[in-house]
XYZ file of N, CA, C and O in Angstrom:
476
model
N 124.149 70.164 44.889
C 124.308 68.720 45.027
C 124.351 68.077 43.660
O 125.210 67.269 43.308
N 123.470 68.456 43.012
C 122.922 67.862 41.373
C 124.297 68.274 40.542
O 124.477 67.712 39.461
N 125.244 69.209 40.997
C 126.226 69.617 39.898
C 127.478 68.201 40.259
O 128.077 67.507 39.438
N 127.526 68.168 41.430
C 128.748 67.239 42.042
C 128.382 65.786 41.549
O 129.483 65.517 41.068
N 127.846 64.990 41.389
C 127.075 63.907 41.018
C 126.620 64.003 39.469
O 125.929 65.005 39.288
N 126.789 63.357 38.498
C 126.083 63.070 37.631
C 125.108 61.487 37.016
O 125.374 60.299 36.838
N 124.097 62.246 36.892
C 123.105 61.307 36.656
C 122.423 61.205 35.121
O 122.728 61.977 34.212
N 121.468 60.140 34.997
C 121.109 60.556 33.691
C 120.133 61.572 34.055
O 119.906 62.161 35.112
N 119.331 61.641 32.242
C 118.604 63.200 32.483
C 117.222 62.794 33.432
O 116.673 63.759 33.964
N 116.606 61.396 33.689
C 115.378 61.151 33.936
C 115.232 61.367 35.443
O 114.305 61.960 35.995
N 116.584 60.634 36.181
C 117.128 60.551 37.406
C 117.320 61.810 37.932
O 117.038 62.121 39.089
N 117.970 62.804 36.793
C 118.007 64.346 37.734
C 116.837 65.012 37.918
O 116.454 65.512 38.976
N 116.212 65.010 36.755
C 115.164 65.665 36.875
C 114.419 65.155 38.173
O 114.291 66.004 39.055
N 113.870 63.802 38.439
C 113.430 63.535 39.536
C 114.113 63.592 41.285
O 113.552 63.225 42.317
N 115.543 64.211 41.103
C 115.861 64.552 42.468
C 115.473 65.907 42.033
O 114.407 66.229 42.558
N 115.838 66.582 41.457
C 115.653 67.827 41.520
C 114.148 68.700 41.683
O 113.992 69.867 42.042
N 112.934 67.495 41.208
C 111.257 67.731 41.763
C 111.460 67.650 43.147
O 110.973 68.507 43.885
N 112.279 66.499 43.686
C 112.219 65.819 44.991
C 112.624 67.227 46.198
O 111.883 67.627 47.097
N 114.125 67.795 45.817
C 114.639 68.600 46.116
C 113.888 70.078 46.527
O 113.881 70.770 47.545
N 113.228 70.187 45.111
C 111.997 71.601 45.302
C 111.310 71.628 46.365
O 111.289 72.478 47.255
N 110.252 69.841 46.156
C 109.599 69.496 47.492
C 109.360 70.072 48.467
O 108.445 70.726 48.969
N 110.637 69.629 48.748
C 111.647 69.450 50.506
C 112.047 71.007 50.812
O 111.900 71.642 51.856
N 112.627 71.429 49.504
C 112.678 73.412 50.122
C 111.828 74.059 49.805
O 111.450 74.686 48.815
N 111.204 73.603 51.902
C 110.417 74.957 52.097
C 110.657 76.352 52.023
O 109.622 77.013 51.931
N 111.296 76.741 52.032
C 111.696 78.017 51.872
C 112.176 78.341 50.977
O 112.680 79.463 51.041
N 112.260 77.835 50.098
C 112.947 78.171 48.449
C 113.604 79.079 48.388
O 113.449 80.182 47.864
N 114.961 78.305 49.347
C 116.291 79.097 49.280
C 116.936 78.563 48.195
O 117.581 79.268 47.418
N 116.835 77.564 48.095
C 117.880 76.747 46.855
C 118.617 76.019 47.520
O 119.253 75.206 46.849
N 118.848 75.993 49.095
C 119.598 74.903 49.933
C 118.842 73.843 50.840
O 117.642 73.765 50.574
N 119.101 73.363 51.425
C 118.455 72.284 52.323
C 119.157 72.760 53.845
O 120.343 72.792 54.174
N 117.946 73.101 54.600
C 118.466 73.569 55.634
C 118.262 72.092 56.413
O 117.621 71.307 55.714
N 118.710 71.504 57.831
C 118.559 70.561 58.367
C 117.348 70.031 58.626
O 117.309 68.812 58.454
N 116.074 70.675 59.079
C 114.627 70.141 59.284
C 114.558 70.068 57.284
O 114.006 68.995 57.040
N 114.684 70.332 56.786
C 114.278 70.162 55.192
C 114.916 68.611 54.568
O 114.416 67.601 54.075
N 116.478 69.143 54.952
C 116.567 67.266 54.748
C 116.509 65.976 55.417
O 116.694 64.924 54.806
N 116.202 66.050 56.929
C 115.330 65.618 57.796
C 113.884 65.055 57.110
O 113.598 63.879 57.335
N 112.931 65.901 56.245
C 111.905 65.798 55.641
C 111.933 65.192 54.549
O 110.904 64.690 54.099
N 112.948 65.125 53.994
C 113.842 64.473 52.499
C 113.707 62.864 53.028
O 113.043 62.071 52.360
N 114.477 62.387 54.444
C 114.417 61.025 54.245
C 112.983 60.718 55.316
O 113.102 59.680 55.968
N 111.942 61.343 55.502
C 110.835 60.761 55.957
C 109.669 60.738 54.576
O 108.551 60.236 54.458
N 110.448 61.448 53.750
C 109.568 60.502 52.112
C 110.371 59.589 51.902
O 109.647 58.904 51.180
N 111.069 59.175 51.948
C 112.306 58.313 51.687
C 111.567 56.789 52.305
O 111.293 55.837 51.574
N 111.306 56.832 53.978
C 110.743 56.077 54.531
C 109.238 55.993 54.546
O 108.690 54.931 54.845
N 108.565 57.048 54.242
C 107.292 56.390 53.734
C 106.750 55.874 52.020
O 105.670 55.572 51.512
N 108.058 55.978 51.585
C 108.071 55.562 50.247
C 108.014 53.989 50.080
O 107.311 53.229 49.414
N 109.309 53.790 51.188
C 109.979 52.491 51.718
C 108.377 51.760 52.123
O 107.926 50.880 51.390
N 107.717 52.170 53.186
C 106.477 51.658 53.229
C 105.640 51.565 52.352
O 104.962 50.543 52.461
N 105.401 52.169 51.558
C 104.147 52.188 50.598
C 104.895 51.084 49.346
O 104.099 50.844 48.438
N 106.025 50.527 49.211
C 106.632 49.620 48.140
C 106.780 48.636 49.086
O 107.092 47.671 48.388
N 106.756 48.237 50.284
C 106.650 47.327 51.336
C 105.384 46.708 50.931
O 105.307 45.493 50.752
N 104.284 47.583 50.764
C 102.941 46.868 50.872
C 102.594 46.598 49.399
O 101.804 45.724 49.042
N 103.183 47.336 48.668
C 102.751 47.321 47.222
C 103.755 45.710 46.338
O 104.598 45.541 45.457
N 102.889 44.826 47.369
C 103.859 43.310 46.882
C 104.308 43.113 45.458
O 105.447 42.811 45.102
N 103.027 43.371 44.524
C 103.430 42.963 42.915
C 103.762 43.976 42.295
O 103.243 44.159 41.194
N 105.069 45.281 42.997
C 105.438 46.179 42.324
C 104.585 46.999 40.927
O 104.955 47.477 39.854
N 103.539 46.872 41.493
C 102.307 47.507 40.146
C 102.815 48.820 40.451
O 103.422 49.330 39.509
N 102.737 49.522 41.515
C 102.761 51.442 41.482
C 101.355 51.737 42.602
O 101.105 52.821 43.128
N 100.595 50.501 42.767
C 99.862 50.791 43.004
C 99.391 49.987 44.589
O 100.197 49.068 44.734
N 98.704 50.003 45.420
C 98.461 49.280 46.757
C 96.918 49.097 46.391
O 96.189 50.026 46.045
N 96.545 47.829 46.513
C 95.812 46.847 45.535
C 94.518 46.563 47.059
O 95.113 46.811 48.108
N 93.315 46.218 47.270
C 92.490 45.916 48.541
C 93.094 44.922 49.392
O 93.292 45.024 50.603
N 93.419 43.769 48.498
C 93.988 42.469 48.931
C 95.727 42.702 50.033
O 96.129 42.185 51.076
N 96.394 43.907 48.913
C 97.483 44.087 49.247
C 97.590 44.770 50.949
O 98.441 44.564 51.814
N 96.638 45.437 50.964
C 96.493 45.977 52.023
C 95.819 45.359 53.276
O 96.049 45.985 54.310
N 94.924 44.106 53.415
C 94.476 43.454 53.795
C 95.679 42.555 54.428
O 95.829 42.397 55.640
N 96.623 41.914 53.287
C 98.160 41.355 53.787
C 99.015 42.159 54.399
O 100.021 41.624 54.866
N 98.871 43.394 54.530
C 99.781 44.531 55.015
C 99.349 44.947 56.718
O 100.004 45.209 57.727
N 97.867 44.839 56.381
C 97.299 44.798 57.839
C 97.435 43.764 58.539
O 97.791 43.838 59.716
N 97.216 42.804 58.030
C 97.179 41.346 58.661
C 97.942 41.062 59.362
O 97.759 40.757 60.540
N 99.384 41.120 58.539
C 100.793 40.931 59.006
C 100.956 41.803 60.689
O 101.356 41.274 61.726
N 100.520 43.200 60.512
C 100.434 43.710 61.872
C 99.670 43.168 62.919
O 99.779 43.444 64.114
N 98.809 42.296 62.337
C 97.934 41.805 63.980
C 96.575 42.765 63.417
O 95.594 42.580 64.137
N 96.305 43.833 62.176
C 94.959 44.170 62.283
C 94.002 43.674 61.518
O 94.042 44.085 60.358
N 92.956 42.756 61.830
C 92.172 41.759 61.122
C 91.156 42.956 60.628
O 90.600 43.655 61.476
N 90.939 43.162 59.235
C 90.366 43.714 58.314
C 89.448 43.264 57.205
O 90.134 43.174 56.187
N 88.042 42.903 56.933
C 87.322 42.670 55.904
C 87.940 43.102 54.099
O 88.534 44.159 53.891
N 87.751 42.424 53.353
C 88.271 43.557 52.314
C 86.896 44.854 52.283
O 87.111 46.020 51.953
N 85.859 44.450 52.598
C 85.051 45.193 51.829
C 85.506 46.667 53.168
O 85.416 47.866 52.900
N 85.971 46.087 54.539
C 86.497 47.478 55.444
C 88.038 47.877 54.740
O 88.837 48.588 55.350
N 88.277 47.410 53.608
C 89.662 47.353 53.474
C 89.690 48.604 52.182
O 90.505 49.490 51.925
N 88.392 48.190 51.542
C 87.824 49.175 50.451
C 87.880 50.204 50.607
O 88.604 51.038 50.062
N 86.710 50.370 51.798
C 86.174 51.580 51.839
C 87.610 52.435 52.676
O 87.732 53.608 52.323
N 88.379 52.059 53.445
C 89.752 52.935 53.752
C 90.464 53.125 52.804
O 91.073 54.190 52.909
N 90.751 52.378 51.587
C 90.637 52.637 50.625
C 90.414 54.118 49.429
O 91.108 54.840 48.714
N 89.110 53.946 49.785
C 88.188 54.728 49.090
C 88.148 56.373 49.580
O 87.872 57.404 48.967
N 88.560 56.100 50.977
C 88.589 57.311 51.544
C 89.946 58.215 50.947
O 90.027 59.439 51.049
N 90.900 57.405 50.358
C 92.185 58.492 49.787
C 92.521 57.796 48.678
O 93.703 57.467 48.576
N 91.689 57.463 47.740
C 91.556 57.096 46.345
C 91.070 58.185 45.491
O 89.914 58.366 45.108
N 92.275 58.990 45.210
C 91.602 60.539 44.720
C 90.979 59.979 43.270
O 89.985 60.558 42.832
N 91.390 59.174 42.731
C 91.395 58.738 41.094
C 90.086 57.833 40.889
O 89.999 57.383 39.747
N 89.035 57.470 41.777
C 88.622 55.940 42.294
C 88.607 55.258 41.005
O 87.927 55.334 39.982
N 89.627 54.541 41.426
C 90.500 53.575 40.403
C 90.302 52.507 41.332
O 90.447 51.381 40.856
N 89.937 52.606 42.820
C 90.217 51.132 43.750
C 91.378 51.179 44.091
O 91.279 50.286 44.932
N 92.287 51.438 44.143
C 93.956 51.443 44.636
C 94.298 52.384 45.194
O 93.465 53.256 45.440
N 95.759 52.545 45.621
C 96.248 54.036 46.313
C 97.576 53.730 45.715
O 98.263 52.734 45.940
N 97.869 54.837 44.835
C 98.673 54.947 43.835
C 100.033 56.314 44.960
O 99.688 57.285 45.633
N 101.159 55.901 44.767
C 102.175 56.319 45.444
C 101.523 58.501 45.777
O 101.510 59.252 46.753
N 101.221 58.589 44.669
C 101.134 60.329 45.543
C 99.601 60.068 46.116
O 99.225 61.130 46.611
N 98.631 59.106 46.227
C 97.321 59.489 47.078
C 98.286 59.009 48.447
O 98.369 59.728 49.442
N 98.833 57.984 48.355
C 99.420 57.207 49.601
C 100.737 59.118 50.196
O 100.460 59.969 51.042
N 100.974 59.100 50.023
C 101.779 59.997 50.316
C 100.976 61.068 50.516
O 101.540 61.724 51.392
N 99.756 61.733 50.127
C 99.026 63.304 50.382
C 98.696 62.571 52.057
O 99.007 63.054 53.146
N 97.875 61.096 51.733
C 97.283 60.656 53.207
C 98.308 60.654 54.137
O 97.713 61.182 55.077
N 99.432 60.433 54.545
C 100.119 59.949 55.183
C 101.064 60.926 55.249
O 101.292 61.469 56.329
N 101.524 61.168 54.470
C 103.026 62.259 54.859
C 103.474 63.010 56.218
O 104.614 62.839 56.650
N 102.306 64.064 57.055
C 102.598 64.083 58.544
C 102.747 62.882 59.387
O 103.064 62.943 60.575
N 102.474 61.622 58.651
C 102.977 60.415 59.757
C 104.194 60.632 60.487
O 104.958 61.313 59.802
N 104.754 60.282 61.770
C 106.156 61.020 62.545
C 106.497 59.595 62.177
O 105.864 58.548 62.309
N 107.620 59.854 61.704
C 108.510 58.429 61.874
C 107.833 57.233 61.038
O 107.914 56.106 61.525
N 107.247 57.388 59.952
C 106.630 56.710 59.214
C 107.460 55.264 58.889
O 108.651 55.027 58.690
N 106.111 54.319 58.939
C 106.259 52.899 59.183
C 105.221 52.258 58.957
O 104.162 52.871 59.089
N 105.193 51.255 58.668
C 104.268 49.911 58.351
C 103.300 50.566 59.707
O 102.181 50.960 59.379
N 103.585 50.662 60.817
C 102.877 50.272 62.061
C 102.202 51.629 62.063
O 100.994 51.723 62.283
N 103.055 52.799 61.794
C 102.665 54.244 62.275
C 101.618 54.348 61.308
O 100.562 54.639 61.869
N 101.506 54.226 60.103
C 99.929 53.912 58.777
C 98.958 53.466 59.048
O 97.794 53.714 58.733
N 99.733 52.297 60.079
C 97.798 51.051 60.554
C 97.816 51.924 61.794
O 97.074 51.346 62.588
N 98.120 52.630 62.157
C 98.024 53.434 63.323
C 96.916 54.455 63.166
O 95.915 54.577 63.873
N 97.374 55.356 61.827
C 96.162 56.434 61.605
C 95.174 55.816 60.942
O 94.168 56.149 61.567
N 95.016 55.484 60.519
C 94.144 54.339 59.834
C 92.996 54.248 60.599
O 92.121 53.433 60.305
């Protein structure tokens, strides 16, 4: 794929981590359940920059509190923390795109709703 397309060097390199990812089987191809798996990071990426309002990198107590809210789930910050806290590998207070992604990634069909779901 990476030969047909050219990108700069920062951009390839990062499909090509992305790419590894996704092949499980480290054939060197993308079989259909593999790139199937390609755009459900795609869409829980899409979610986790949904909630992450002030484009920091990061999903903030407050941010998540507005993220719940919006769904209908009324949340304390200090209950907002500690869920939080539970996949804050860094405890930095935030959930920085790969803690948000280790927690979540088996989400099916990942979404704003399917997150406050496991949650």
């Amino acid at each position: 794929i990476m030969s047909i397309v050219c990108w700069d060097g920062a951009v390839q390199e990062g499909v090509a981590a992305l790419l590894q990812k996704v092949d499980a089987d480290k054939s060197g191809d993308l079989s259909l359940s593999e790139f199937k798996a390609l755009f459900e990071v795609a869409r829980l990426r899409k979610v986790f920059e949904k909630i992450d309002k002030d484009r920091s990198g990061s999903i903030s107590t407050a941010e998540m509190v507005d993220a719940l809210g919006q769904l209908g789930v009324r949340v304390t910050k200090g209950e907002t923390a500690r869920m939080i806290s539970a996949i804050d590998g860094n405890n930095d207070g935030t959930i920085s795109w790969p803690e948000f992604y280790s927690a979540f990634e088996l989400v099916p069909l990942a979404s704003l709703q399917a997150v406050a779901n496991k949650w």
